[in-house]
Short mmCIF file of C-alpha atoms in Angstrom, two decimals:
data_model
loop_
_atom_site.label_atom_id
_atom_site.label_comp_id
_atom_site.label_asym_id
_atom_site.label_seq_id
_atom_site.Cartn_x
_atom_site.Cartn_y
_atom_site.Cartn_z
CA MET G 1 60.98 193.52 159.48
CA LYS G 2 59.60 191.48 156.66
CA SER G 3 61.28 193.67 154.05
CA ALA G 4 64.62 193.37 155.80
CA THR G 5 64.38 189.59 155.73
CA VAL G 6 63.57 189.62 152.04
CA GLY G 7 66.53 191.90 151.38
CA ARG G 8 68.93 189.61 153.25
CA THR G 9 67.61 186.58 151.39
CA ALA G 10 68.07 188.26 148.01
CA GLY G 11 71.60 189.25 148.93
CA ILE G 12 72.49 185.69 149.95
CA ILE G 13 71.13 184.31 146.65
CA ALA G 14 73.02 186.91 144.61
CA ALA G 15 76.27 186.16 146.46
CA ALA G 16 75.85 182.45 145.87
CA MET G 17 75.32 183.00 142.16
CA LEU G 18 78.42 185.18 141.91
CA SER G 19 80.47 182.59 143.79
CA ALA G 20 79.30 179.82 141.47
CA CYS G 21 80.15 181.86 138.40
CA ALA G 22 83.60 182.71 139.73
CA GLY G 23 84.43 179.04 140.30
CA SER G 24 83.39 177.75 136.86
CA GLN G 25 85.28 177.82 133.53
CA PRO G 26 83.68 179.55 130.53
CA VAL G 27 82.42 177.19 127.81
CA THR G 28 84.23 177.76 124.49
CA ALA G 29 82.64 176.56 121.27
CA PRO G 30 84.97 174.61 118.92
CA PRO G 31 86.23 176.59 115.91
CA VAL G 32 84.24 176.14 112.74
CA ALA G 33 86.05 176.00 109.36
CA LEU G 34 84.10 178.23 107.02
CA ALA G 35 84.14 177.47 103.31
CA GLN G 36 85.67 180.28 101.33
CA PRO G 37 83.46 181.48 98.49
CA GLY G 38 85.01 180.60 95.13
CA ALA G 39 87.86 178.58 96.66
CA ALA G 40 89.74 176.65 93.95
CA LYS G 41 89.47 172.87 93.89
CA SER G 42 91.57 170.35 92.00
CA GLN G 43 91.92 166.67 91.19
CA THR G 44 95.16 164.90 90.23
CA PHE G 45 95.31 161.87 87.95
CA GLU G 46 98.44 159.73 88.17
CA TYR G 47 99.58 157.04 85.74
CA THR G 48 97.56 153.81 85.87
CA GLY G 49 98.08 152.31 82.41
CA ALA G 50 94.36 152.59 81.63
CA PRO G 51 91.79 155.27 80.70
CA GLN G 52 90.32 157.33 83.56
CA THR G 53 87.30 159.65 83.82
CA PHE G 54 86.61 163.12 85.22
CA THR G 55 83.02 164.31 85.72
CA VAL G 56 82.55 168.08 85.63
CA PRO G 57 81.04 169.32 88.93
CA SER G 58 77.71 171.13 89.11
CA GLY G 59 77.90 174.80 88.16
CA VAL G 60 81.36 174.54 86.57
CA THR G 61 81.66 175.87 83.01
CA GLN G 62 85.44 175.93 82.58
CA ILE G 63 88.40 174.00 83.94
CA THR G 64 92.16 174.46 83.88
CA VAL G 65 94.16 171.45 82.78
CA GLU G 66 97.84 170.88 83.51
CA ALA G 67 99.13 167.94 81.48
CA PHE G 68 102.59 166.41 81.97
CA GLY G 69 103.83 164.10 79.21
CA ALA G 70 105.91 161.05 80.09
CA GLY G 71 109.62 160.77 79.37
CA SER G 72 112.25 158.11 78.84
CA PRO G 73 114.98 156.96 81.27
CA SER G 74 118.77 156.99 81.04
CA PHE G 75 121.45 154.51 82.09
CA SER G 76 125.21 154.02 81.85
CA ASN G 77 127.51 151.02 82.30
CA GLY G 78 130.79 152.89 82.10
CA PRO G 79 132.77 154.51 79.27
CA SER G 80 132.96 151.36 77.14
CA GLY G 81 129.71 149.66 78.19
CA PRO G 82 126.15 150.11 76.98
CA SER G 83 124.55 153.46 77.77
CA SER G 84 121.55 155.55 76.80
CA ILE G 85 120.37 159.11 77.44
CA GLY G 86 116.61 159.59 77.66
CA SER G 87 114.49 162.73 77.65
CA ASN G 88 111.76 164.66 79.45
CA GLY G 89 108.12 164.93 78.50
CA GLY G 90 106.33 168.16 77.67
CA TYR G 91 104.09 170.36 79.85
CA LEU G 92 100.90 172.04 78.67
CA LYS G 93 98.51 174.19 80.70
CA ALA G 94 95.22 175.48 79.29
CA THR G 95 91.74 176.61 80.37
CA ILE G 96 88.95 174.97 78.37
CA PRO G 97 85.13 175.31 78.33
CA VAL G 98 83.07 172.45 79.78
CA THR G 99 79.47 171.60 80.70
CA PRO G 100 78.30 170.55 84.18
CA ALA G 101 78.03 166.74 84.50
CA GLU G 102 80.09 166.28 81.31
CA ARG G 103 82.40 163.24 81.40
CA LEU G 104 85.95 163.72 80.13
CA GLY G 105 88.39 160.98 79.20
CA ILE G 106 91.74 161.16 81.00
CA PHE G 107 94.76 159.40 79.49
CA VAL G 108 98.00 159.69 81.49
CA GLY G 109 101.18 158.69 79.65
CA GLY G 110 103.57 156.02 80.88
CA GLY G 111 107.34 156.33 80.79
CA GLY G 112 109.35 154.42 78.20
CA SER G 113 111.39 151.35 79.17
CA LEU G 114 115.11 150.68 78.79
CA GLY G 115 116.30 148.28 76.11
CA GLU G 116 118.53 145.29 76.76
CA LEU G 117 120.61 142.74 74.90
CA GLY G 118 118.51 141.28 72.12
CA GLN G 119 115.46 143.55 72.38
CA GLY G 120 114.37 147.16 72.47
CA GLY G 121 112.56 148.81 75.35
CA GLY G 122 108.79 149.06 75.28
CA GLY G 123 107.08 152.33 74.47
CA GLY G 124 105.13 154.03 77.27
CA TYR G 125 101.33 153.84 77.54
CA ASN G 126 99.40 156.22 75.29
CA GLY G 127 101.58 156.37 72.24
CA GLY G 128 105.23 155.83 73.10
CA GLY G 129 107.12 154.08 70.28
CA PRO G 130 109.24 150.97 71.01
CA GLY G 131 113.02 151.05 70.90
CA GLY G 132 114.86 149.26 68.12
CA ALA G 133 115.97 145.71 68.88
CA GLY G 134 119.52 144.62 69.32
CA VAL G 135 120.69 141.33 67.83
CA TYR G 136 120.54 138.52 70.36
CA GLY G 137 123.77 136.63 70.90
CA THR G 138 126.27 139.38 70.15
CA SER G 139 127.84 141.92 72.49
CA TYR G 140 127.68 144.45 69.68
CA SER G 141 123.93 144.98 69.91
CA ASP G 142 121.76 146.37 72.69
CA GLY G 143 118.23 147.64 72.15
CA GLY G 144 117.23 151.30 72.24
CA SER G 145 114.86 152.72 74.86
CA GLY G 146 111.16 153.20 74.26
CA GLY G 147 109.59 156.64 73.98
CA GLY G 148 107.32 158.15 76.62
CA GLY G 149 103.57 158.31 76.16
CA ALA G 150 101.49 161.47 75.82
CA SER G 151 99.08 162.71 78.51
CA ASP G 152 95.77 164.02 77.18
CA VAL G 153 92.15 164.98 77.93
CA ARG G 154 89.30 163.99 75.59
CA LYS G 155 85.80 165.48 75.21
CA GLY G 156 82.81 163.88 73.53
CA GLY G 157 84.40 160.44 73.27
CA VAL G 158 87.65 158.55 73.67
CA ARG G 159 88.94 158.60 70.09
CA LEU G 160 92.13 160.36 69.06
CA GLY G 161 90.00 162.99 67.33
CA ASP G 162 88.36 163.85 70.68
CA ARG G 163 91.59 165.13 72.26
CA VAL G 164 91.40 168.76 73.42
CA VAL G 165 94.60 169.00 75.50
CA VAL G 166 97.77 166.98 74.81
CA ALA G 167 101.23 167.04 76.40
CA GLY G 168 103.80 165.26 74.24
CA GLY G 169 106.04 162.43 75.44
CA GLY G 170 109.82 162.44 75.20
CA GLY G 171 111.72 160.29 72.72
CA GLY G 172 113.70 157.25 73.85
CA GLY G 173 117.48 157.34 73.81
CA GLY G 174 119.44 155.29 71.31
CA VAL G 175 121.95 152.90 72.83
CA ALA G 176 125.74 153.01 72.66
CA VAL G 177 127.51 149.66 72.82
CA GLY G 178 131.14 150.81 72.86
CA PHE G 179 133.26 153.94 72.93
CA TYR G 180 131.04 155.68 70.39
CA GLY G 181 128.19 157.57 72.01
CA ALA G 182 124.47 157.17 71.50
CA GLY G 183 121.89 159.73 70.48
CA GLN G 184 119.82 161.40 73.20
CA GLY G 185 116.04 161.24 72.98
CA GLY G 186 114.31 164.37 71.71
CA ALA G 187 112.35 166.40 74.26
CA GLY G 188 108.58 166.07 74.31
CA GLY G 189 106.19 168.99 73.94
CA GLY G 190 106.12 172.27 72.11
CA ILE G 191 104.43 173.04 68.81
CA THR G 192 106.97 170.62 67.35
CA GLY G 193 108.67 167.98 69.48
CA GLY G 194 112.44 167.97 69.87
CA THR G 195 114.66 166.16 67.37
CA GLY G 196 116.55 163.14 68.67
CA GLY G 197 120.31 163.35 68.84
CA GLY G 198 122.55 161.60 66.35
CA ALA G 199 124.95 159.03 67.75
CA GLY G 200 128.72 159.40 67.70
CA GLY G 201 130.78 157.33 65.28
CA GLY G 202 130.15 159.12 61.99
CA TYR G 203 128.59 157.18 59.13
CA SER G 204 128.34 153.98 61.17
CA SER G 205 125.93 155.52 63.69
CA GLY G 206 122.20 156.11 63.53
CA ALA G 207 120.64 159.55 63.08
CA GLY G 208 118.01 160.96 65.43
CA GLY G 209 114.31 160.89 64.64
CA TYR G 210 112.41 164.13 64.08
CA GLY G 211 109.79 165.58 66.41
CA GLY G 212 106.08 165.39 65.68
CA SER G 213 104.33 168.61 64.64
CA GLN G 214 100.74 169.92 64.54
CA GLY G 215 100.03 168.25 61.22
CA SER G 216 102.25 165.19 60.83
CA GLY G 217 104.40 162.67 62.64
CA GLY G 218 108.14 163.08 62.80
CA GLY G 219 110.28 161.28 60.25
CA GLY G 220 112.56 158.43 61.29
CA GLY G 221 116.32 158.78 61.50
CA LEU G 222 118.57 157.00 59.01
CA GLY G 223 120.49 153.91 60.08
CA GLY G 224 124.28 153.76 60.05
CA ARG G 225 126.11 152.46 56.96
CA SER G 226 129.30 150.45 56.60
CA GLY G 227 130.85 147.59 54.68
CA TYR G 228 129.67 145.21 57.40
CA GLY G 229 126.02 146.08 56.89
CA THR G 230 123.37 148.76 57.31
CA GLY G 231 121.45 149.58 60.47
CA ALA G 232 117.69 149.87 60.04
CA ASP G 233 116.09 153.30 59.69
CA GLY G 234 113.71 154.52 62.38
CA GLN G 235 110.01 154.53 61.53
CA LYS G 236 107.85 157.62 61.07
CA GLY G 237 105.52 158.66 63.89
CA ASP G 238 101.79 159.30 63.47
CA ARG G 239 98.74 160.44 65.47
CA LYS G 240 98.48 157.11 67.25
CA ARG G 241 102.07 156.64 68.44
CA GLY G 242 105.73 157.48 68.04
CA GLY G 243 107.73 155.59 65.44
CA ALA G 244 109.73 152.49 66.36
CA GLY G 245 113.49 152.79 66.59
CA GLY G 246 115.61 151.02 63.99
CA SER G 247 117.18 147.65 64.86
CA GLY G 248 120.83 146.68 64.53
CA HIS G 249 122.00 144.68 61.52
CA VAL G 250 121.33 140.97 61.94
CA TYR G 251 124.99 140.04 61.37
CA ALA G 252 126.99 143.21 61.92
CA GLY G 253 125.17 144.32 65.06
CA GLY G 254 124.91 147.94 66.15
CA GLY G 255 123.10 149.96 68.79
CA GLY G 256 119.31 150.13 68.49
CA GLY G 257 117.55 153.43 67.89
CA GLY G 258 115.23 155.03 70.45
CA GLY G 259 111.47 155.01 69.99
CA GLY G 260 109.59 158.22 69.26
CA GLY G 261 107.52 159.93 71.94
CA GLY G 262 103.74 159.93 71.75
CA GLY G 263 101.91 163.20 71.22
CA TYR G 264 99.31 165.04 69.19
CA TYR G 265 101.58 163.64 66.52
CA GLY G 266 104.33 161.23 67.57
CA GLY G 267 108.03 161.66 66.99
CA GLY G 268 110.01 159.47 64.61
CA GLY G 269 112.22 156.60 65.75
CA GLY G 270 115.99 156.89 65.77
CA GLY G 271 118.09 154.95 63.26
CA ALA G 272 120.25 152.01 64.37
CA GLY G 273 124.02 151.91 64.26
CA THR G 274 126.23 149.29 62.64
CA ARG G 275 129.72 147.86 63.14
CA ILE G 276 132.90 149.12 61.56
CA THR G 277 136.49 147.90 61.90
CA SER G 278 137.30 150.22 64.80
CA GLY G 279 134.10 149.76 66.79
CA VAL G 280 130.32 149.85 66.78
CA GLY G 281 128.06 152.75 65.93
CA GLY G 282 125.36 153.75 68.41
CA GLY G 283 121.66 154.24 67.78
CA GLY G 284 120.05 157.62 67.25
CA GLY G 285 117.54 159.07 69.72
CA GLY G 286 113.82 159.08 69.01
CA GLY G 287 112.03 162.36 68.31
CA GLY G 288 109.67 163.93 70.85
CA GLY G 289 105.90 164.09 70.43
CA SER G 290 104.13 167.43 69.98
CA SER G 291 101.70 169.08 72.41
CA TYR G 292 98.30 170.59 71.51
CA ALA G 293 95.43 172.69 72.86
CA GLU G 294 92.03 173.03 71.17
CA PRO G 295 91.33 176.34 69.38
CA GLY G 296 88.87 177.45 72.10
CA ALA G 297 91.44 177.05 74.89
CA LYS G 298 92.62 180.12 76.81
CA HIS G 299 95.75 181.00 78.78
CA VAL G 300 97.76 178.31 77.01
CA LYS G 301 101.28 177.57 78.26
CA ASN G 302 103.22 175.08 76.16
CA VAL G 303 106.67 174.13 77.48
CA GLN G 304 108.97 171.66 75.76
CA ALA G 305 110.70 169.34 78.26
CA GLY G 306 108.60 170.93 81.04
CA ALA G 307 107.86 167.57 82.69
CA GLY G 308 110.08 164.77 84.01
CA ALA G 309 111.65 161.60 82.59
CA GLY G 310 109.19 159.22 84.27
CA ASN G 311 105.43 158.74 84.07
CA GLY G 312 103.15 161.64 83.28
CA LYS G 313 100.19 163.07 85.19
CA ILE G 314 97.21 165.38 84.74
CA VAL G 315 95.91 167.99 87.20
CA ILE G 316 92.44 169.52 86.73
CA SER G 317 91.35 172.58 88.73
CA TRP G 318 88.14 174.63 88.80
#
């Protein structure tokens, strides 16, 4: 009798437990995101107009840098109004050796500025050359556009000699002030930056500046010549910046030349145009700056005009 009672009691308890389990919902643990071993990480540096810093993470002995040089803008005010054709900056990708906790200098190039009546456009941050000035007070002279700045990474310091990766900036466009065209800015990047275009109008128009190379800055373009006067030649680029564009003649006028792009070596400035009886010569485009990767870099990809016409940027991945 006692054993039967115990059996009934056990059965009642078991049934109650089963009923409780049937009426409850199972508890599900929230999903957990697991870190993938060796997953790539990256950091992007946009243009700020000032030096920036990247600190190498612990355990990292090499990084891949993608540098985008800055370019120069374009504008048009109709077939007989002022106009200018800018250019794109260069693109350089390279893998370089680093040391954990090492601090690298990051310099992101700024885009060049458009010129206007009486003055040339400013060169972009980090080496863009200024556009040649127009002559204030005459409709025959508008200023050329400034060249784009280079984007670079520096190791061991912040001097020009500490650069290990450089993407060249594009040259500024010369300006046309009439029916004669203006010279387009030379593309940034490559072993040698692109040569600026010569302006239309024959001998009265400015010639384009030459691109910077691995060992010297690009030469400046010659200014236009006529009986009314001579447009100024563009200046030669160097390691610090692109050359300034030539300015229009103080009396005759003429379109200003574009500034050279910054780079490992900067491009030369475009020559200015001058006036002739039938019109006004345009300014030549500035030359593009060259790109560079240190000798120890691997997997280098160097593309001329591989970036845009605005500000540059730098992307670091590891």
